[in-house]
Coordinates of C-alpha atoms in Angstrom, one line a residue:
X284 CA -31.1 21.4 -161.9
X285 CA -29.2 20.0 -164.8
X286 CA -32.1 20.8 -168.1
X287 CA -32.1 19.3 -171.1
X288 CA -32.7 21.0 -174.6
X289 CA -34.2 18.7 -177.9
X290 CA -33.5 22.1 -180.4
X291 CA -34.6 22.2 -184.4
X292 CA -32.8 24.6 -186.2
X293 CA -32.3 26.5 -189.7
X294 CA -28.8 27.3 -189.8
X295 CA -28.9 29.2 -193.0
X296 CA -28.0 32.8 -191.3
X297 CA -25.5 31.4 -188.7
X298 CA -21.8 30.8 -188.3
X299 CA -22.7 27.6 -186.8
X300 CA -23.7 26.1 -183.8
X301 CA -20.7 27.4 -181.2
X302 CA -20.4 30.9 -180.6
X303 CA -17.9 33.1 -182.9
X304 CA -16.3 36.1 -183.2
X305 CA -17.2 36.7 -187.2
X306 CA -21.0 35.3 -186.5
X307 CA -24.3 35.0 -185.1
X308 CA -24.3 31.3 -183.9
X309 CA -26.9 28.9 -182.7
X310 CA -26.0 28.9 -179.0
X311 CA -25.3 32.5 -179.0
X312 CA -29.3 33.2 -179.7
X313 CA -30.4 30.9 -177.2
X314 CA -27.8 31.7 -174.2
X315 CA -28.9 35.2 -174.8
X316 CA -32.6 33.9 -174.1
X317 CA -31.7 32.0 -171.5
X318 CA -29.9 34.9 -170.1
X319 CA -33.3 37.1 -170.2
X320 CA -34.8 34.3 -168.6
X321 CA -32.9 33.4 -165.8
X322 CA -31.4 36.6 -165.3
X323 CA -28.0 35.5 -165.1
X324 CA -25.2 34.2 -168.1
X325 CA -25.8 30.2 -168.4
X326 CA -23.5 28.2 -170.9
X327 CA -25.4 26.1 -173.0
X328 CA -23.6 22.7 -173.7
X329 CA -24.6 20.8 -176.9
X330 CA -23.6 17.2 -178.3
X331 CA -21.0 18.6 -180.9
X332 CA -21.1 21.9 -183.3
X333 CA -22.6 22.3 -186.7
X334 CA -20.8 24.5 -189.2
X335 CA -22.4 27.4 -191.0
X336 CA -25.3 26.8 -192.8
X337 CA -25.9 23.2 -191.4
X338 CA -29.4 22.4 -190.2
X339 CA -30.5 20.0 -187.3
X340 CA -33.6 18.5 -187.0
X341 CA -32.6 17.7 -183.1
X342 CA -29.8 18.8 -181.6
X343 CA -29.3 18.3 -178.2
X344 CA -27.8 20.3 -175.3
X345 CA -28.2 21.0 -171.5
X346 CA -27.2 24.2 -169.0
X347 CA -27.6 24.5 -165.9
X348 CA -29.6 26.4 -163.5
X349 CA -31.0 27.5 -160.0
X350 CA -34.8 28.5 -160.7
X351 CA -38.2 27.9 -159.9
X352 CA -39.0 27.4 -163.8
X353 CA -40.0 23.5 -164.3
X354 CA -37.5 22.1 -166.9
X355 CA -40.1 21.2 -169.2
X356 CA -41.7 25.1 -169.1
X357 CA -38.0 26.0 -170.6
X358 CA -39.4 24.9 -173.9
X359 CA -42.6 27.3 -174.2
X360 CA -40.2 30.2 -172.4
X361 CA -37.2 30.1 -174.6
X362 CA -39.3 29.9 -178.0
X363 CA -41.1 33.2 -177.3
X364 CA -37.7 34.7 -177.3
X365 CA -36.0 33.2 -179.8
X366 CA -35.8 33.7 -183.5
X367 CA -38.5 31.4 -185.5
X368 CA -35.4 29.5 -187.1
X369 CA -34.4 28.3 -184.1
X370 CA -37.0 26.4 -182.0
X371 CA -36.9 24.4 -178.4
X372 CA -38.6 21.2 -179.6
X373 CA -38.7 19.4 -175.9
X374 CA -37.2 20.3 -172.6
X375 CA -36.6 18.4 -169.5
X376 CA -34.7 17.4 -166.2
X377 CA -32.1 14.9 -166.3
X378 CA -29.4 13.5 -164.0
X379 CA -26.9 16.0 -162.9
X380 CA -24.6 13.5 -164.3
X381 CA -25.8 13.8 -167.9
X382 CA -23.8 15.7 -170.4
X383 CA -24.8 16.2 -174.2
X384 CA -21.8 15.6 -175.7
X385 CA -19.8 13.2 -173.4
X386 CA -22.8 10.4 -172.8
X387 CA -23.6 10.3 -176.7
X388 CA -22.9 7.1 -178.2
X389 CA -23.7 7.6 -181.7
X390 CA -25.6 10.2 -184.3
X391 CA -27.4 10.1 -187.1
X392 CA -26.6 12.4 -190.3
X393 CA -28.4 12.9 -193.3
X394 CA -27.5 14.6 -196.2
X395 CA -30.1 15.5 -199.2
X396 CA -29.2 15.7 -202.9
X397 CA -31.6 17.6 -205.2
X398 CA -30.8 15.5 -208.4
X399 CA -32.2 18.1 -211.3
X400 CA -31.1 19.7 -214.1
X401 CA -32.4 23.2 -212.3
X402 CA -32.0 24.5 -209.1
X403 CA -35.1 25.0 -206.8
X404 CA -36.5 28.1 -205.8
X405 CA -37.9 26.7 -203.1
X406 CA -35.5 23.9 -201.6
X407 CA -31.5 25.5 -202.7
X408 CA -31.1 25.9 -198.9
X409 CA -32.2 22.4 -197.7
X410 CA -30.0 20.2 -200.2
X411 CA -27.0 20.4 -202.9
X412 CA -28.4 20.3 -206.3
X413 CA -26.2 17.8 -208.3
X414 CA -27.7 18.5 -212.1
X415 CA -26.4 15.6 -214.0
X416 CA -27.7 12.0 -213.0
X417 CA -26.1 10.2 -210.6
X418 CA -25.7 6.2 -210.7
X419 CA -27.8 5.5 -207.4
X420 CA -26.1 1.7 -207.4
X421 CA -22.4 2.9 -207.7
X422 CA -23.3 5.2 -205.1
X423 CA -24.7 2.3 -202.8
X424 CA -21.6 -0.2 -203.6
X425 CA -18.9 2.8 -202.7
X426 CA -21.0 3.1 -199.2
X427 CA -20.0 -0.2 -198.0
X428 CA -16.3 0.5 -198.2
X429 CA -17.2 3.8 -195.5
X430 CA -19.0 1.3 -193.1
X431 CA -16.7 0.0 -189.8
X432 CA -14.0 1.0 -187.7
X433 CA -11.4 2.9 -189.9
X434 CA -8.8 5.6 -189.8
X435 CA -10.9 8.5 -191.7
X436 CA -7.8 10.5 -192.1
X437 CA -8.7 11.0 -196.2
X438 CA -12.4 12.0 -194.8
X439 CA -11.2 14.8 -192.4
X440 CA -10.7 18.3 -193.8
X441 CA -6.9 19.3 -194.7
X442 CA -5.3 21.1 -191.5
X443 CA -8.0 19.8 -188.8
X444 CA -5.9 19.7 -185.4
X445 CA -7.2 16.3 -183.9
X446 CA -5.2 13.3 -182.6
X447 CA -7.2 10.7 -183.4
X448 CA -8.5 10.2 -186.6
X449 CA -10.1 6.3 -186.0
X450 CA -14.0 6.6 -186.3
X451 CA -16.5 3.7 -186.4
X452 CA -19.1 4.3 -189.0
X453 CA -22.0 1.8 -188.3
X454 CA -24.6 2.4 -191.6
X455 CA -24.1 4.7 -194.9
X456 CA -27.5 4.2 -196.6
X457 CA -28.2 5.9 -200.0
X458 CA -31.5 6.2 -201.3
X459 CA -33.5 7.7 -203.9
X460 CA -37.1 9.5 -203.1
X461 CA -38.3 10.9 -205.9
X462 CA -36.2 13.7 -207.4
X463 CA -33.9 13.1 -204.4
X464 CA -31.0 11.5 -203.2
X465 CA -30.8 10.9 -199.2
X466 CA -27.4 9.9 -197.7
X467 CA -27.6 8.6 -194.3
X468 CA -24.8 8.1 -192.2
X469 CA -24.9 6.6 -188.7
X470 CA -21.8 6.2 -186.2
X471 CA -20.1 6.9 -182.7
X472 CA -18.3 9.9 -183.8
X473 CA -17.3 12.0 -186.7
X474 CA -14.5 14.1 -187.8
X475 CA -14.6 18.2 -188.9
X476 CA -16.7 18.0 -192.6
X477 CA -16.3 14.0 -192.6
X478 CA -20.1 13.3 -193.6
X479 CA -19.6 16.3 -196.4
X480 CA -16.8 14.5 -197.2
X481 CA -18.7 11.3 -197.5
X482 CA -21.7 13.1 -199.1
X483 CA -19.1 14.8 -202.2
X484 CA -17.4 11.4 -202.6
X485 CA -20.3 9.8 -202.9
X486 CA -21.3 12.3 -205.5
X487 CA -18.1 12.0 -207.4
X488 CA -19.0 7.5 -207.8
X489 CA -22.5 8.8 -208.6
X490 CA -21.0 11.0 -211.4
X491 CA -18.7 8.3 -213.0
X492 CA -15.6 10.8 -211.8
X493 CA -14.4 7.7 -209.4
X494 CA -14.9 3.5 -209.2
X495 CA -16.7 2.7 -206.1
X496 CA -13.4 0.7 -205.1
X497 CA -11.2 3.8 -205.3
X498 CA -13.4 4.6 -201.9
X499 CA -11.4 1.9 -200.3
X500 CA -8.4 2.7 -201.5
X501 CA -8.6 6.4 -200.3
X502 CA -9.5 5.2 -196.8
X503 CA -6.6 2.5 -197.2
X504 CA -4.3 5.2 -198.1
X505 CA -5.1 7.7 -195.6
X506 CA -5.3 10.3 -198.2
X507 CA -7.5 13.5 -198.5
X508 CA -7.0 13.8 -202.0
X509 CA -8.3 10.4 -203.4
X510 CA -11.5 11.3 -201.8
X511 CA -14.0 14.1 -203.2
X512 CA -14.8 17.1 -202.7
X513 CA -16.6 18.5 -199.3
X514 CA -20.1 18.6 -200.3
X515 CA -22.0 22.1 -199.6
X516 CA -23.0 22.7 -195.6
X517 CA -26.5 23.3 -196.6
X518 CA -27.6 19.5 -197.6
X519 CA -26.4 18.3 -194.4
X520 CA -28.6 17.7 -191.2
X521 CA -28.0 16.3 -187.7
X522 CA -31.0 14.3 -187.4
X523 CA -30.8 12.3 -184.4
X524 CA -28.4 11.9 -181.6
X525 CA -28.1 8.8 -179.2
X526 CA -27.9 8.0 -175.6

């Protein structure tokens, strides 16, 4: 049967989701779960990779496998075995024809800005702090010119091997709660670091360091350098993938 995986996860002691040779990863811990499990090596498949230090508040993957073990058991089974920063939040049967990544349509990112003159001692791995105020407006304008179908090229990090570079962006929503600063990004697809990439843009038009219409321009222009700096991994969080 053909299970499917809803997973949570802290990635602050991982290389990332895949698995690595200079790393603990995400599906490293839980194929070698699986493994104790089932007895036998199963590949776990998820809907993209999260770099080092990225969290997700649902990832989702499947595997496959030949056992007596109802699909939605997989969830109590696995957490018992895995580390408490990585946790099974649903598990179930679907259509041998599913798979994570190649039926998504579209996922939802979110990055969070601490926006304080100090660094918490309690939240520095959840969220960038950014200690000089940002201009939440500017921020919101220079969004807009992110939304639709464009060729991210300046939003992709230097030397990523990829054909394509055309993404559809649906929503980029920036709002303040409180002392923070959420960035949400919906679309189909993203690029390597393109929402850190949005995220430190968006930082520099909060700062004053760039117009909200030079966002444009760098998209217009194709060019990495126009656009800021890749925001830290640790702000960022897959939130939601859909089917």
């Amino acid at each position: 049967m053909r299970v499917v995986l809803y997973i949570e996860y802290d990635g602050t002691n991982y290389c990332g989701w895949q698995i690595q040779k200079n790393g603990v990863s995400i599906q490293q811990k839980i194929e070698e779960a699986l493994e104790k499990t089932l007895g036998t090596q199963t590949a776990v498949h998820a809907s993209g990779r999260t770099d080092a230090g990225v969290h997700a508040l649902c990832q989702v993957a499947h595997f496959d496998a030949e056992t007596d073990i109802p699909a939605d058991k997989f969830s109590y089974v696995l957490n018992v075995l895995l580390p408490e920063d990585i946790r099974i939040k649903r598990s179930f049967e679907a259509d041998g024809d599913f798979h994570a990544r190649f039926c998504a349509k579209g996922k939802h990112y979110r990055y969070i800005i601490h926006n304080v003159r100090q660094k918490s001692a309690l939240s520095r791995l959840y969220c960038m702090n950014v200690p000089v105020p940002l201009e939440l407006r500017s921020m919101q304008e220079a969004a807009k010119y992110i939304e639709g179908t464009h060729d991210f090229s300046a939003f992709c990090a230097a030397g990523t091997d990829i054909k394509g570079t055309v993404r559809t962006v649906e929503r980029v929503q920036v709002e303040k709660h409180g002392e923070y600063i959420h960035i949400d990004v919906y679309g189909s697809g993203f690029l390597y670091n393109m929402v850190r990439i949005i995220a430190g843009t968006l930082i520099a038009v909060g700062k004053g360091k760039m117009e909200p219409q030079q966002v444009g321009a760098a998209i217009e222009r194709k060019d990495r350098t126009l656009a800021g700096a890749t925001a830290q991994a640790q702000g960022l969080f897959l939130v939601e993938v859909f089917y």
